[in-house]
Amino acid sequence: MSSVNLVLNTGLDNAATGLGTGVDDEPTAARFLGQAFLTGNTYASRSQDGGSTWTQVDPFAVFPFTAGGLCCDQMTLHERTRNLWIWLLQYKPDANGSNVFRLAVSTDGTPAPTSWFFWDFGPGLFDPTWTTGVTFDRPDMATANEHLYISYNVFRGTVGTATMVFKISLGQLALHQLSYVYYNTTADTSFCLARGATTDMYLLSETVQNPVRIFRWPDADGSSWTRTDFNTSGAWTGSTTPGTYVSRCPNGSNWLGKLTVRATAGWVTGNNVGFLWHALATSDRPQPWLKGLVVDTTTMTVVSEPDLWNGDNAYAYPATCPNDDGVVGISLFFGGGGTLNPRHVVGFREDPAWVLAGTRDSTDGPYGDLWGDYLSCTLGHPDDTNWVATGYTLQGGSTFQFVDPQYVEFTVGP
């Protein structure tokens, strides 16, 4: 069996993040040639030497104030065909109780602080009853050949109102123009978008009990999405209620305190699409684990169920991406069981198993049962058989100032 080769494994210090980290840190990153960019809850950082050294980029200074100010969730990615850097930012509610998300794009080939142009999306743009007390939250973002896809849940207070999925023209973004369509649904929530999509985007809803519902949205203009339900084998259950998933750190904190059944990993390789989501412990899998499903998009039949579990510790918050060889890379956390503080792990799928390696262990468990909510795994560049992944650990304490984001480049080793 092959092994994981860690090409680069770098922790970002406080100078690189400006202490904008959170115990639910949510780092994402991308790399193109020597440029790399990483975002977290309220910080960003840039590397000009391929991820070896990092310099803070202050999102509060890069962009003008809007709504109630920058809040938390951010994501970044790089679109290779057009050499676009893309940055997604979520803002706090304004005086009317509604927020915006901001889509920023750089077309000069770098994620430099002065290179971004942007658009703001508020709930009231899409429903006149959403101008007061309605917010966007829980984003996901991915690309196919011609479009950028963004999903957001819509909340009225703490109650989910709808989920929106946007399909935005990449060609128009490259021209500093905006052209998009969207779906607004109340039947499904918290979509996970598949990485590696080309002619079709695939999505999995948080409503992932048997049967599992996968959506297919062709990338062609004017297309409509369809959905197909799939039954999975084996006994598993999931929960949309935070606090239901439990795996304790040595200090007694539950690092899965925010976790829900939500899928955070999806991928497309050839005619197959796969997803991973969070399953509750069972009698024969005594720690929370990851349920997997791969389906053939031509025959719409189940191909495999690549679950990821361990009898002593829990897995959570996976992110996946196929490389140019069609091998699926993964970034995720591993820990708990009363014995292990959260560890960041990367690896790849080599049937019939996931091959994994740790990048760094936390010295402490998190304060307040906080951790998550997502990571990233994407293609490296210029070697597109490598992956670039994010993670984070706690180093020397349990609160936000002890969070160290992790930037990792890895590949399949001998």
Short mmCIF file of C-alpha atoms in Angstrom, two decimals:
data_model
loop_
_atom_site.label_atom_id
_atom_site.label_comp_id
_atom_site.label_asym_id
_atom_site.label_seq_id
_atom_site.Cartn_x
_atom_site.Cartn_y
_atom_site.Cartn_z
CA MET A 1 0.00 0.00 0.00
CA SER A 2 1.18 3.54 -0.75
CA SER A 3 1.90 6.11 1.95
CA VAL A 4 1.28 9.83 2.45
CA ASN A 5 4.20 12.09 1.55
CA LEU A 6 4.06 15.47 3.32
CA VAL A 7 5.75 17.83 0.87
CA LEU A 8 5.12 20.92 3.00
CA ASN A 9 3.65 21.12 6.50
CA THR A 10 3.55 24.67 7.86
CA GLY A 11 1.84 26.14 10.90
CA LEU A 12 0.78 29.80 10.72
CA ASP A 13 1.71 31.89 13.76
CA ASN A 14 -0.10 34.87 15.30
CA ALA A 15 1.75 37.34 13.06
CA ALA A 16 0.38 35.57 9.98
CA THR A 17 -3.20 35.63 11.25
CA GLY A 18 -3.32 38.84 13.29
CA LEU A 19 -4.92 36.78 16.09
CA GLY A 20 -8.10 36.56 14.03
CA THR A 21 -8.34 32.85 14.71
CA GLY A 22 -11.22 31.05 16.41
CA VAL A 23 -11.55 27.66 18.07
CA ASP A 24 -14.02 26.96 15.26
CA ASP A 25 -11.42 28.26 12.84
CA GLU A 26 -12.66 27.09 9.42
CA PRO A 27 -9.48 27.55 7.36
CA THR A 28 -9.49 27.19 3.58
CA ALA A 29 -6.59 27.68 1.16
CA ALA A 30 -5.53 27.54 -2.48
CA ARG A 31 -2.25 27.65 -4.37
CA PHE A 32 -1.25 28.58 -7.94
CA LEU A 33 2.44 28.61 -8.85
CA GLY A 34 4.21 30.49 -6.02
CA GLN A 35 1.05 32.26 -4.83
CA ALA A 36 -0.95 30.82 -1.94
CA PHE A 37 -3.85 32.30 0.00
CA LEU A 38 -5.49 31.13 3.23
CA THR A 39 -8.62 32.38 4.98
CA GLY A 40 -10.10 31.62 8.40
CA ASN A 41 -12.87 32.94 10.57
CA THR A 42 -11.86 36.63 10.62
CA TYR A 43 -8.38 36.57 9.07
CA ALA A 44 -6.55 35.95 5.83
CA SER A 45 -2.91 35.32 4.98
CA ARG A 46 -0.83 35.31 1.81
CA SER A 47 2.29 33.43 0.76
CA GLN A 48 4.47 34.32 -2.22
CA ASP A 49 6.83 31.35 -1.87
CA GLY A 50 4.40 28.47 -2.33
CA GLY A 51 3.24 28.25 1.27
CA SER A 52 6.54 28.29 3.17
CA THR A 53 6.13 31.74 4.75
CA TRP A 54 2.99 33.77 5.36
CA THR A 55 2.03 37.43 5.77
CA GLN A 56 -1.22 38.69 7.25
CA VAL A 57 -3.87 40.12 4.94
CA ASP A 58 -6.42 42.04 7.01
CA PRO A 59 -9.92 41.59 5.47
CA PHE A 60 -11.18 44.52 7.57
CA ALA A 61 -8.68 46.77 5.76
CA VAL A 62 -8.97 45.21 2.28
CA PHE A 63 -12.72 45.78 1.98
CA PRO A 64 -15.05 48.59 3.04
CA PHE A 65 -17.43 48.14 5.96
CA THR A 66 -20.86 46.71 5.19
CA ALA A 67 -23.88 45.40 7.13
CA GLY A 68 -22.69 44.87 10.72
CA GLY A 69 -19.04 44.25 9.80
CA LEU A 70 -17.12 41.10 8.98
CA CYS A 71 -18.44 38.21 11.00
CA CYS A 72 -16.88 34.80 10.54
CA ASP A 73 -17.26 32.33 7.69
CA GLN A 74 -14.80 32.85 4.84
CA MET A 75 -13.69 30.63 1.96
CA THR A 76 -11.16 30.91 -0.84
CA LEU A 77 -10.38 28.98 -4.01
CA HIS A 78 -8.44 29.35 -7.26
CA GLU A 79 -9.98 28.66 -10.67
CA ARG A 80 -7.14 27.49 -12.92
CA THR A 81 -8.60 27.87 -16.42
CA ARG A 82 -9.07 31.64 -16.07
CA ASN A 83 -6.50 32.18 -13.28
CA LEU A 84 -9.15 33.62 -10.95
CA TRP A 85 -8.70 33.97 -7.20
CA ILE A 86 -12.07 33.89 -5.42
CA TRP A 87 -12.80 34.99 -1.85
CA LEU A 88 -16.15 34.57 -0.07
CA LEU A 89 -16.84 36.57 3.13
CA GLN A 90 -19.81 36.58 5.52
CA TYR A 91 -20.86 39.69 7.44
CA LYS A 92 -22.76 40.35 10.67
CA PRO A 93 -26.37 41.54 10.73
CA ASP A 94 -27.03 45.25 10.40
CA ALA A 95 -29.44 47.32 12.50
CA ASN A 96 -32.36 45.58 10.77
CA GLY A 97 -31.02 42.15 11.74
CA SER A 98 -30.02 41.09 8.20
CA ASN A 99 -26.55 40.46 6.84
CA VAL A 100 -24.78 40.04 3.49
CA PHE A 101 -22.21 37.78 1.95
CA ARG A 102 -19.52 39.31 -0.23
CA LEU A 103 -18.07 37.67 -3.33
CA ALA A 104 -14.61 39.00 -4.20
CA VAL A 105 -12.56 38.09 -7.29
CA SER A 106 -9.00 38.86 -8.38
CA THR A 107 -8.13 38.65 -12.08
CA ASP A 108 -4.49 39.78 -12.00
CA GLY A 109 -3.18 36.30 -11.12
CA THR A 110 -2.49 37.11 -7.46
CA PRO A 111 -4.44 37.34 -4.19
CA ALA A 112 -2.74 40.66 -3.40
CA PRO A 113 -4.70 42.97 -1.04
CA THR A 114 -5.23 45.60 -3.77
CA SER A 115 -6.37 43.19 -6.49
CA TRP A 116 -9.93 42.39 -5.43
CA PHE A 117 -13.25 43.60 -6.83
CA PHE A 118 -16.52 42.46 -5.26
CA TRP A 119 -20.31 42.25 -5.05
CA ASP A 120 -22.57 42.03 -1.99
CA PHE A 121 -25.60 39.75 -1.73
CA GLY A 122 -28.28 40.50 0.88
CA PRO A 123 -31.33 38.34 1.64
CA GLY A 124 -33.66 41.17 0.64
CA LEU A 125 -32.45 40.93 -2.96
CA PHE A 126 -34.25 37.61 -3.31
CA ASP A 127 -37.38 37.96 -1.17
CA PRO A 128 -38.97 41.25 -0.02
CA THR A 129 -39.94 39.60 3.29
CA TRP A 130 -36.25 38.94 4.04
CA THR A 131 -35.17 42.54 4.61
CA THR A 132 -35.47 42.33 8.41
CA GLY A 133 -34.11 39.66 10.73
CA VAL A 134 -32.93 37.28 7.98
CA THR A 135 -29.33 36.14 7.56
CA PHE A 136 -27.10 34.03 5.32
CA ASP A 137 -24.96 31.38 7.07
CA ARG A 138 -23.18 28.01 6.51
CA PRO A 139 -21.57 28.54 3.10
CA ASP A 140 -20.04 26.16 0.59
CA MET A 141 -18.29 27.03 -2.68
CA ALA A 142 -16.92 25.06 -5.66
CA THR A 143 -16.49 25.34 -9.42
CA ALA A 144 -17.31 23.35 -12.54
CA ASN A 145 -16.10 24.13 -16.08
CA GLU A 146 -18.09 27.31 -16.65
CA HIS A 147 -19.62 28.33 -13.34
CA LEU A 148 -18.93 29.07 -9.70
CA TYR A 149 -21.45 27.50 -7.30
CA ILE A 150 -22.19 28.95 -3.86
CA SER A 151 -24.68 27.62 -1.33
CA TYR A 152 -25.99 29.36 1.78
CA ASN A 153 -28.62 28.56 4.35
CA VAL A 154 -31.08 31.36 5.11
CA PHE A 155 -32.11 31.89 8.73
CA ARG A 156 -34.82 33.97 10.36
CA GLY A 157 -33.32 34.33 13.80
CA THR A 158 -32.10 30.81 14.63
CA VAL A 159 -34.72 29.05 12.51
CA GLY A 160 -33.79 27.83 9.04
CA THR A 161 -35.99 29.49 6.41
CA ALA A 162 -34.51 28.23 3.14
CA THR A 163 -31.35 27.22 1.33
CA MET A 164 -30.06 29.05 -1.73
CA VAL A 165 -27.66 27.72 -4.36
CA PHE A 166 -26.13 30.21 -6.80
CA LYS A 167 -24.68 29.40 -10.24
CA ILE A 168 -22.40 32.26 -11.30
CA SER A 169 -20.67 32.63 -14.69
CA LEU A 170 -16.88 32.34 -14.39
CA GLY A 171 -16.43 33.94 -17.82
CA GLN A 172 -18.34 37.00 -16.66
CA LEU A 173 -16.37 37.20 -13.39
CA ALA A 174 -13.18 37.26 -15.46
CA LEU A 175 -14.59 40.37 -17.17
CA HIS A 176 -15.49 42.01 -13.82
CA GLN A 177 -19.16 41.35 -14.54
CA LEU A 178 -21.80 39.39 -12.66
CA SER A 179 -24.27 36.93 -14.20
CA TYR A 180 -26.06 34.30 -12.13
CA VAL A 181 -29.12 32.17 -11.54
CA TYR A 182 -30.17 30.49 -8.31
CA TYR A 183 -32.39 27.93 -6.66
CA ASN A 184 -34.27 28.70 -3.47
CA THR A 185 -35.51 25.59 -1.64
CA THR A 186 -37.19 24.97 1.70
CA ALA A 187 -37.09 21.17 1.44
CA ASP A 188 -33.32 20.63 1.77
CA THR A 189 -30.60 22.35 3.80
CA SER A 190 -26.82 22.79 4.08
CA PHE A 191 -25.74 21.60 0.67
CA CYS A 192 -22.30 20.09 0.15
CA LEU A 193 -20.83 20.81 -3.30
CA ALA A 194 -18.61 18.27 -5.05
CA ARG A 195 -14.99 19.19 -5.90
CA GLY A 196 -13.61 18.15 -9.26
CA ALA A 197 -16.93 18.75 -11.07
CA THR A 198 -16.73 19.51 -14.80
CA THR A 199 -19.91 19.29 -16.91
CA ASP A 200 -22.26 18.75 -13.95
CA MET A 201 -22.28 19.99 -10.37
CA TYR A 202 -23.42 17.52 -7.70
CA LEU A 203 -24.79 18.44 -4.28
CA LEU A 204 -25.80 16.52 -1.16
CA SER A 205 -28.32 17.89 1.31
CA GLU A 206 -27.94 17.81 5.10
CA THR A 207 -31.13 15.75 5.07
CA VAL A 208 -28.96 12.64 4.64
CA GLN A 209 -30.95 9.82 6.18
CA ASN A 210 -31.88 6.76 4.16
CA PRO A 211 -32.55 7.38 1.35
CA VAL A 212 -29.74 9.85 0.60
CA ARG A 213 -30.64 12.63 -1.83
CA ILE A 214 -28.10 13.77 -4.44
CA PHE A 215 -28.79 16.74 -6.71
CA ARG A 216 -27.34 17.14 -10.21
CA TRP A 217 -27.16 20.58 -11.80
CA PRO A 218 -25.72 20.52 -15.37
CA ASP A 219 -23.13 23.24 -15.88
CA ALA A 220 -24.68 24.33 -19.19
CA ASP A 221 -26.56 27.61 -19.22
CA GLY A 222 -30.32 27.33 -18.90
CA SER A 223 -30.22 23.91 -17.26
CA SER A 224 -32.37 22.73 -14.36
CA TRP A 225 -31.34 20.50 -11.50
CA THR A 226 -32.67 17.03 -10.82
CA ARG A 227 -32.48 14.83 -7.73
CA THR A 228 -32.10 11.13 -7.12
CA ASP A 229 -32.48 9.21 -3.86
CA PHE A 230 -30.11 6.35 -2.96
CA ASN A 231 -30.39 3.76 -0.22
CA THR A 232 -27.23 2.96 1.73
CA SER A 233 -26.43 -0.31 3.47
CA GLY A 234 -25.57 -0.87 7.11
CA ALA A 235 -27.05 0.63 10.24
CA TRP A 236 -26.30 4.32 10.73
CA THR A 237 -28.06 7.41 11.99
CA GLY A 238 -27.26 11.09 11.93
CA SER A 239 -28.56 14.15 13.75
CA THR A 240 -29.10 17.79 12.82
CA THR A 241 -28.98 18.74 16.52
CA PRO A 242 -25.65 20.10 17.88
CA GLY A 243 -24.46 18.31 21.01
CA THR A 244 -25.66 14.89 19.85
CA TYR A 245 -22.22 13.79 18.63
CA VAL A 246 -19.86 13.18 21.57
CA SER A 247 -16.16 12.33 21.72
CA ARG A 248 -14.24 13.66 24.71
CA CYS A 249 -10.73 15.09 24.82
CA PRO A 250 -8.43 14.24 27.77
CA ASN A 251 -9.60 17.44 29.54
CA GLY A 252 -13.25 16.33 29.21
CA SER A 253 -14.28 18.79 26.50
CA ASN A 254 -16.41 17.47 23.67
CA TRP A 255 -14.64 18.59 20.50
CA LEU A 256 -17.73 17.54 18.49
CA GLY A 257 -20.06 19.87 20.38
CA LYS A 258 -21.07 21.80 17.22
CA LEU A 259 -21.17 18.81 14.88
CA THR A 260 -24.25 17.78 12.90
CA VAL A 261 -24.89 15.15 10.21
CA ARG A 262 -23.98 17.72 7.55
CA ALA A 263 -21.82 16.48 4.67
CA THR A 264 -18.62 18.51 4.23
CA ALA A 265 -16.81 16.40 1.58
CA GLY A 266 -17.82 15.68 -2.00
CA TRP A 267 -15.86 14.74 -5.12
CA VAL A 268 -16.24 13.78 -8.79
CA THR A 269 -13.90 11.35 -10.56
CA GLY A 270 -14.87 10.24 -14.06
CA ASN A 271 -18.44 8.88 -13.91
CA ASN A 272 -18.44 8.63 -10.11
CA VAL A 273 -19.53 11.14 -7.50
CA GLY A 274 -18.90 10.58 -3.78
CA PHE A 275 -19.75 12.21 -0.45
CA LEU A 276 -18.83 11.84 3.22
CA TRP A 277 -21.08 12.89 6.12
CA HIS A 278 -21.20 12.48 9.90
CA ALA A 279 -22.71 9.36 11.48
CA LEU A 280 -23.48 8.77 15.14
CA ALA A 281 -21.72 6.08 17.14
CA THR A 282 -23.14 2.56 16.96
CA SER A 283 -22.58 -0.60 18.99
CA ASP A 284 -19.85 -1.79 16.62
CA ARG A 285 -18.50 1.69 15.81
CA PRO A 286 -18.35 3.27 19.29
CA GLN A 287 -17.06 6.69 18.18
CA PRO A 288 -18.69 9.14 15.74
CA TRP A 289 -17.54 8.32 12.22
CA LEU A 290 -17.89 9.24 8.54
CA LYS A 291 -20.43 7.58 6.29
CA GLY A 292 -19.42 7.38 2.63
CA LEU A 293 -21.32 6.89 -0.60
CA VAL A 294 -20.09 6.70 -4.21
CA VAL A 295 -22.58 6.45 -7.09
CA ASP A 296 -22.21 5.97 -10.84
CA THR A 297 -23.61 9.08 -12.50
CA THR A 298 -24.35 7.22 -15.74
CA THR A 299 -26.39 4.35 -14.31
CA MET A 300 -27.33 6.19 -11.09
CA THR A 301 -26.46 3.15 -9.01
CA VAL A 302 -24.40 2.76 -5.84
CA VAL A 303 -20.75 1.83 -6.52
CA SER A 304 -19.28 1.70 -3.00
CA GLU A 305 -19.61 3.01 0.53
CA PRO A 306 -16.12 4.14 1.64
CA ASP A 307 -16.84 4.68 5.35
CA LEU A 308 -14.11 6.05 7.61
CA TRP A 309 -14.16 4.97 11.25
CA ASN A 310 -12.00 4.03 14.22
CA GLY A 311 -12.95 2.13 17.35
CA ASP A 312 -11.08 4.46 19.74
CA ASN A 313 -11.36 7.97 18.27
CA ALA A 314 -13.73 10.03 16.13
CA TYR A 315 -13.34 11.47 12.63
CA ALA A 316 -14.94 14.78 11.67
CA TYR A 317 -15.05 17.68 9.23
CA PRO A 318 -13.59 16.06 6.09
CA ALA A 319 -12.79 17.92 2.88
CA THR A 320 -11.95 16.08 -0.34
CA CYS A 321 -10.70 16.71 -3.86
CA PRO A 322 -9.53 14.45 -6.72
CA ASN A 323 -6.12 15.08 -8.25
CA ASP A 324 -5.38 14.92 -11.98
CA ASP A 325 -4.80 11.16 -11.67
CA GLY A 326 -8.33 10.72 -10.29
CA VAL A 327 -7.10 9.89 -6.77
CA VAL A 328 -9.27 11.41 -4.03
CA GLY A 329 -7.33 13.38 -1.41
CA ILE A 330 -8.73 14.19 2.01
CA SER A 331 -8.17 16.58 4.92
CA LEU A 332 -9.96 16.05 8.25
CA PHE A 333 -9.71 15.85 12.05
CA PHE A 334 -9.22 12.81 14.27
CA GLY A 335 -9.38 12.64 18.07
CA GLY A 336 -11.38 12.30 21.26
CA GLY A 337 -12.25 8.99 22.84
CA GLY A 338 -10.93 10.40 26.12
CA THR A 339 -7.34 9.93 24.96
CA LEU A 340 -6.48 12.28 22.09
CA ASN A 341 -6.78 16.03 21.54
CA PRO A 342 -7.83 16.94 17.97
CA ARG A 343 -5.25 15.91 15.38
CA HIS A 344 -5.15 17.19 11.82
CA VAL A 345 -4.90 14.38 9.28
CA VAL A 346 -4.46 14.22 5.50
CA GLY A 347 -4.43 11.32 3.06
CA PHE A 348 -6.06 9.74 0.03
CA ARG A 349 -8.33 6.91 -1.05
CA GLU A 350 -6.59 3.72 -2.19
CA ASP A 351 -9.32 1.13 -2.47
CA PRO A 352 -10.37 -0.52 -0.29
CA ALA A 353 -9.02 1.88 2.36
CA TRP A 354 -8.23 5.48 3.21
CA VAL A 355 -4.46 6.03 3.66
CA LEU A 356 -3.88 8.72 6.31
CA ALA A 357 -1.08 10.57 8.08
CA GLY A 358 -1.16 13.13 10.89
CA THR A 359 0.26 16.60 10.31
CA ARG A 360 0.11 17.97 13.88
CA ASP A 361 -1.50 17.14 17.24
CA SER A 362 -3.20 19.64 19.55
CA THR A 363 -1.70 20.05 22.99
CA ASP A 364 -5.13 20.81 24.48
CA GLY A 365 -8.81 20.21 24.01
CA PRO A 366 -10.99 23.16 22.95
CA TYR A 367 -12.72 25.56 25.30
CA GLY A 368 -16.52 25.50 25.24
CA ASP A 369 -16.84 22.32 23.16
CA LEU A 370 -16.13 24.37 20.01
CA TRP A 371 -14.42 22.98 16.90
CA GLY A 372 -15.03 22.89 13.15
CA ASP A 373 -16.92 23.68 10.98
CA TYR A 374 -15.04 22.96 7.72
CA LEU A 375 -11.63 22.58 6.08
CA SER A 376 -10.42 22.56 2.48
CA CYS A 377 -8.60 20.18 0.18
CA THR A 378 -7.74 21.25 -3.34
CA LEU A 379 -5.26 20.68 -6.16
CA GLY A 380 -1.70 21.83 -5.72
CA HIS A 381 0.06 23.70 -8.49
CA PRO A 382 2.21 23.41 -10.55
CA ASP A 383 2.10 19.66 -9.75
CA ASP A 384 -1.57 18.76 -10.08
CA THR A 385 -1.04 15.28 -8.62
CA ASN A 386 -0.39 17.00 -5.27
CA TRP A 387 -3.00 18.36 -2.91
CA VAL A 388 -3.09 21.50 -0.78
CA ALA A 389 -5.02 21.14 2.48
CA THR A 390 -5.86 23.12 5.57
CA GLY A 391 -6.27 22.16 9.21
CA TYR A 392 -5.55 23.64 12.60
CA THR A 393 -4.54 22.66 16.12
CA LEU A 394 -4.39 24.15 19.60
CA GLN A 395 -0.84 24.79 20.80
CA GLY A 396 -0.39 25.68 24.47
CA GLY A 397 -3.98 26.43 25.50
CA SER A 398 -7.70 25.93 24.84
CA THR A 399 -8.85 29.32 23.52
CA PHE A 400 -8.66 31.21 20.22
CA GLN A 401 -5.22 32.78 20.71
CA PHE A 402 -3.69 29.29 20.85
CA VAL A 403 -5.09 28.20 17.47
CA ASP A 404 -2.45 27.55 14.81
CA PRO A 405 -3.80 27.07 11.26
CA GLN A 406 -1.97 24.39 9.29
CA TYR A 407 -1.10 24.63 5.58
CA VAL A 408 -0.15 21.26 4.08
CA GLU A 409 0.95 20.13 0.64
CA PHE A 410 0.97 16.36 0.23
CA THR A 411 1.09 13.63 -2.38
CA VAL A 412 0.97 9.87 -2.82
CA GLY A 413 4.24 8.36 -1.62
CA PRO A 414 5.79 4.95 -2.23
#
